[in-house]
Structure formats: C-alpha cells, structure tokens
mmCIF file of C-alpha atoms in Angstrom:
data_model
loop_
_atom_site.group_PDB
_atom_site.id
_atom_site.type_symbol
_atom_site.label_atom_id
_atom_site.label_comp_id
_atom_site.label_asym_id
_atom_site.label_seq_id
_atom_site.Cartn_x
_atom_site.Cartn_y
_atom_site.Cartn_z
ATOM 1 C CA LYS Z 1 14.873 -35.208 -19.521
ATOM 2 C CA ALA Z 2 18.308 -34.914 -17.880
ATOM 3 C CA THR Z 3 18.981 -31.739 -19.861
ATOM 4 C CA ASP Z 4 15.665 -30.278 -18.663
ATOM 5 C CA GLU Z 5 16.526 -31.158 -15.063
ATOM 6 C CA VAL Z 6 19.897 -29.410 -15.250
ATOM 7 C CA PHE Z 7 18.330 -26.411 -17.012
ATOM 8 C CA ALA Z 8 15.801 -26.189 -14.165
ATOM 9 C CA MET Z 9 18.711 -26.257 -11.688
ATOM 10 C CA GLN Z 10 20.277 -23.294 -13.531
ATOM 11 C CA GLU Z 11 17.009 -21.371 -13.286
ATOM 12 C CA GLU Z 12 16.626 -22.266 -9.617
ATOM 13 C CA LEU Z 13 20.165 -21.125 -8.870
ATOM 14 C CA ALA Z 14 19.549 -17.843 -10.706
ATOM 15 C CA PHE Z 15 16.447 -17.174 -8.611
ATOM 16 C CA VAL Z 16 18.119 -18.124 -5.321
ATOM 17 C CA SER Z 17 21.156 -15.985 -6.126
ATOM 18 C CA ASP Z 18 19.168 -12.936 -7.284
ATOM 19 C CA LYS Z 19 16.883 -13.171 -4.265
ATOM 20 C CA LEU Z 20 19.844 -13.286 -1.888
ATOM 21 C CA LYS Z 21 21.600 -10.378 -3.649
ATOM 22 C CA ASP Z 22 18.376 -8.363 -3.468
ATOM 23 C CA VAL Z 23 18.095 -9.012 0.270
ATOM 24 C CA GLN Z 24 21.719 -7.982 0.722
ATOM 25 C CA ASP Z 25 21.180 -4.778 -1.278
ATOM 26 C CA ASN Z 26 18.147 -3.933 0.842
ATOM 27 C CA ILE Z 27 20.043 -4.623 4.065
ATOM 28 C CA ASN Z 28 22.903 -2.389 2.944
ATOM 29 C CA ASN Z 29 20.461 0.347 1.877
ATOM 30 C CA ARG Z 30 18.806 0.320 5.295
ATOM 31 C CA ALA Z 31 22.221 0.608 6.945
ATOM 32 C CA ASN Z 32 23.445 3.383 4.644
ATOM 33 C CA ASN Z 33 20.235 5.386 4.946
ATOM 34 C CA ASN Z 34 20.248 5.120 8.746
ATOM 35 C CA GLU Z 35 23.941 5.508 9.594
ATOM 36 C CA LYS Z 36 23.204 7.268 12.874
ATOM 37 C CA MET Z 37 21.455 4.154 14.137
ATOM 38 C CA LYS Z 38 24.469 2.117 15.191
ATOM 39 C CA ASP Z 39 22.502 -1.054 15.959
ATOM 40 C CA ILE Z 40 21.169 -1.200 12.367
ATOM 41 C CA LYS Z 41 24.606 -0.576 10.880
ATOM 42 C CA LYS Z 42 26.279 -3.213 13.065
ATOM 43 C CA GLN Z 43 23.698 -5.917 12.344
ATOM 44 C CA ALA Z 44 23.659 -5.030 8.634
ATOM 45 C CA ASP Z 45 27.438 -5.406 8.373
ATOM 46 C CA VAL Z 46 27.395 -8.827 10.049
ATOM 47 C CA LEU Z 47 24.490 -10.066 7.953
ATOM 48 C CA SER Z 48 25.928 -8.701 4.713
ATOM 49 C CA LYS Z 49 29.239 -10.477 5.349
ATOM 50 C CA LYS Z 50 27.362 -13.710 6.052
ATOM 51 C CA ILE Z 51 25.532 -13.334 2.743
ATOM 52 C CA ASP Z 52 28.813 -12.596 0.938
ATOM 53 C CA GLY Z 53 30.138 -15.889 2.290
ATOM 54 C CA ILE Z 54 27.321 -17.713 0.542
ATOM 55 C CA LEU Z 55 27.328 -15.680 -2.669
ATOM 56 C CA VAL Z 56 30.982 -16.478 -3.375
ATOM 57 C CA THR Z 57 30.090 -20.181 -3.456
ATOM 58 C CA LEU Z 58 27.400 -19.647 -6.091
ATOM 59 C CA ALA Z 59 29.261 -18.055 -9.010
ATOM 60 C CA ALA Z 60 32.779 -17.168 -10.114
ATOM 61 C CA SER Z 61 33.688 -13.800 -8.664
ATOM 62 C CA ILE Z 62 37.274 -13.137 -9.784
ATOM 63 C CA GLU Z 63 37.196 -10.101 -12.029
ATOM 64 C CA GLY Z 64 39.493 -9.513 -14.964
ATOM 65 C CA THR Z 65 39.805 -10.000 -18.684
ATOM 66 C CA ASN Z 66 41.600 -13.344 -18.512
ATOM 67 C CA ILE Z 67 39.987 -16.726 -18.099
ATOM 68 C CA THR Z 68 40.451 -17.455 -14.423
ATOM 69 C CA GLY Z 69 39.421 -21.107 -14.279
ATOM 70 C CA GLU Z 70 37.372 -20.355 -11.182
ATOM 71 C CA GLU Z 71 34.487 -22.840 -10.987
ATOM 72 C CA LYS Z 72 31.612 -22.342 -8.614
ATOM 73 C CA LEU Z 73 28.178 -23.911 -8.567
ATOM 74 C CA ARG Z 74 26.839 -21.858 -11.501
ATOM 75 C CA GLU Z 75 29.788 -22.766 -13.700
ATOM 76 C CA LYS Z 76 29.610 -26.442 -12.745
ATOM 77 C CA ILE Z 77 25.911 -26.611 -13.607
ATOM 78 C CA GLY Z 78 26.545 -24.738 -16.862
ATOM 79 C CA MET Z 79 29.293 -27.147 -17.911
ATOM 80 C CA LEU Z 80 27.096 -30.133 -17.091
ATOM 81 C CA TYR Z 81 24.247 -28.636 -19.114
ATOM 82 C CA ALA Z 82 26.575 -28.092 -22.082
ATOM 83 C CA SER Z 83 27.894 -31.654 -21.888
ATOM 84 C CA LEU Z 84 24.351 -33.069 -21.762
ATOM 85 C CA ALA Z 85 23.022 -30.843 -24.531
ATOM 86 C CA GLY Z 86 26.008 -31.626 -26.753
ATOM 87 C CA TYR Z 87 25.853 -35.372 -26.236
ATOM 88 C CA ILE Z 88 23.749 -37.281 -28.769
ATOM 89 C CA GLY Z 89 23.094 -40.462 -26.792
ATOM 90 C CA ARG Z 90 21.523 -41.134 -23.441
ATOM 91 C CA PRO Z 91 23.222 -39.412 -20.507
ATOM 92 C CA THR Z 92 26.192 -41.358 -19.190
ATOM 93 C CA ASP Z 93 26.310 -42.716 -15.652
ATOM 94 C CA SER Z 94 28.916 -40.092 -14.767
ATOM 95 C CA GLN Z 95 26.659 -37.309 -16.109
ATOM 96 C CA MET Z 96 23.767 -38.637 -14.037
ATOM 97 C CA ASP Z 97 25.994 -38.908 -10.951
ATOM 98 C CA ARG Z 98 27.198 -35.364 -11.560
ATOM 99 C CA THR Z 99 23.589 -34.186 -11.798
ATOM 100 C CA LYS Z 100 22.765 -35.795 -8.446
ATOM 101 C CA GLY Z 101 25.888 -34.312 -6.849
ATOM 102 C CA LEU Z 102 25.149 -30.807 -8.080
ATOM 103 C CA ARG Z 103 21.499 -31.106 -6.999
ATOM 104 C CA LYS Z 104 22.775 -31.968 -3.496
ATOM 105 C CA GLU Z 105 25.162 -28.987 -3.556
ATOM 106 C CA LEU Z 106 22.316 -26.684 -4.601
ATOM 107 C CA GLU Z 107 20.014 -28.033 -1.883
ATOM 108 C CA ASP Z 108 22.757 -27.561 0.743
ATOM 109 C CA VAL Z 109 23.246 -23.931 -0.286
ATOM 110 C CA LYS Z 110 19.490 -23.339 -0.288
ATOM 111 C CA ALA Z 111 19.333 -24.693 3.274
ATOM 112 C CA LYS Z 112 22.034 -22.212 4.391
ATOM 113 C CA ILE Z 113 20.162 -19.371 2.732
ATOM 114 C CA GLU Z 114 16.861 -20.435 4.278
ATOM 115 C CA LEU Z 115 18.552 -20.279 7.678
ATOM 116 C CA ILE Z 116 19.387 -16.631 7.018
ATOM 117 C CA TYR Z 117 15.769 -15.937 6.039
ATOM 118 C CA THR Z 118 14.339 -17.680 9.096
ATOM 119 C CA THR Z 119 16.811 -16.636 11.809
ATOM 120 C CA ASP Z 120 19.105 -13.719 10.915
ATOM 121 C CA LEU Z 121 16.728 -11.656 8.806
ATOM 122 C CA PRO Z 122 13.865 -11.673 11.361
ATOM 123 C CA LYS Z 123 16.312 -10.432 14.033
ATOM 124 C CA PHE Z 124 17.468 -7.658 11.711
ATOM 125 C CA ASN Z 125 13.866 -6.775 10.868
ATOM 126 C CA LYS Z 126 13.046 -6.485 14.588
ATOM 127 C CA THR Z 127 15.797 -3.905 14.902
ATOM 128 C CA LEU Z 128 14.445 -2.066 11.861
ATOM 129 C CA GLU Z 129 10.915 -2.160 13.260
ATOM 130 C CA LYS Z 130 12.126 -0.850 16.625
ATOM 131 C CA ASN Z 131 13.686 2.093 14.782
ATOM 132 C CA MET Z 132 10.627 2.577 12.541
ATOM 133 C CA VAL Z 133 12.498 1.652 9.360
ATOM 134 C CA ASP Z 134 10.967 -0.376 6.503
ATOM 135 C CA LEU Z 135 11.516 -4.107 6.869
ATOM 136 C CA VAL Z 136 13.546 -6.213 4.429
ATOM 137 C CA LYS Z 137 11.423 -8.797 2.637
ATOM 138 C CA PRO Z 138 12.864 -11.413 0.266
ATOM 139 C CA MET Z 139 11.344 -11.306 -3.207
ATOM 140 C CA THR Z 140 8.950 -14.057 -4.205
ATOM 141 C CA GLN Z 141 9.314 -16.367 -7.193
ATOM 142 C CA GLN Z 142 6.502 -14.432 -8.902
ATOM 143 C CA GLU Z 143 8.252 -11.086 -8.342
ATOM 144 C CA TRP Z 144 11.476 -12.528 -9.731
ATOM 145 C CA ASP Z 145 9.677 -13.962 -12.771
ATOM 146 C CA GLU Z 146 8.163 -10.539 -13.501
ATOM 147 C CA LYS Z 147 11.520 -8.801 -13.004
ATOM 148 C CA THR Z 148 13.385 -11.175 -15.311
ATOM 149 C CA LYS Z 149 10.611 -10.984 -17.909
ATOM 150 C CA LYS Z 150 11.034 -7.181 -18.010
ATOM 151 C CA GLU Z 151 14.829 -7.506 -18.243
ATOM 152 C CA LYS Z 152 14.540 -9.840 -21.247
ATOM 153 C CA LYS Z 153 12.489 -7.304 -23.234
#
C-alpha cells in the first residue's frame, strides 16, 4: 500500500511537471511568435521566470556526465519508492514519516502552481485576447494520459 501511494505521487509529480512545462512552452511560443507586441513579450518573460522558479524545485537540473548529488522532489520520491519496494517487511515509521513529508511538499508545490493557473495565466491570456492571439490553456489529466500513452508506444 505504501509503495502504491509513493508510486502515485511519482505519477502525480510527472503530470504536474509536464503540465507546467507545457504551459511555459506555450507562453514562450506566444511571445516569440508575437515579438512586436511588447506587452506579450514582457508578461511572457515574467511568467516564464516564475515558472522556472518552480520547475527547479521539482527535479534535478544540473547537467553533466557526473553524478551531481542534486536532490529535488522527484529524486526524493524516487529514492523513497526504491527503499519501500526493496524492503521486505512492513514500511518503517521513518519511511511512513518520509511519505507524509513528501506528500506535504508535493501539495505545497501544487498550490504554488495552481496560483499561477488562477492568477498569472488569466492576466496573460487577457493580454493575448486583446491582441487576438490564441490563449494558453493548461493540458488536462486526460490529455496528458493520452500523450504519455503515445510516448510509451
């Protein structure tokens, strides 16, 4: 049961992260395709930087061929999953505490992201609408499921 819970957290984090990256890509595309519209470019830059600030907390981002030791939320959840899956007995109290702590971390990040979707993105979309540019819409869970299903084939 604990292993299933942590696996579900990994899946949830993957969806949240992909959704946020997709929104950021769409924001940047709108800005790059409408460079003459300064208000779009300015808002896109601010919003993209805000999203970057969240994305760096989700997964290790240091590039290179060496092991960096950088641990972000994805790596922490992955290590917990491995320790639970590799442990024969019932989960230890520390594993259960770690699960609760990481669930809280994930919920906190999701709240920050939701704030972007409910405050910053609607403001950006108003600017897009004013300039007759397609709006940015976050992907749904169903769209993500379909996308990842295609990628697995």
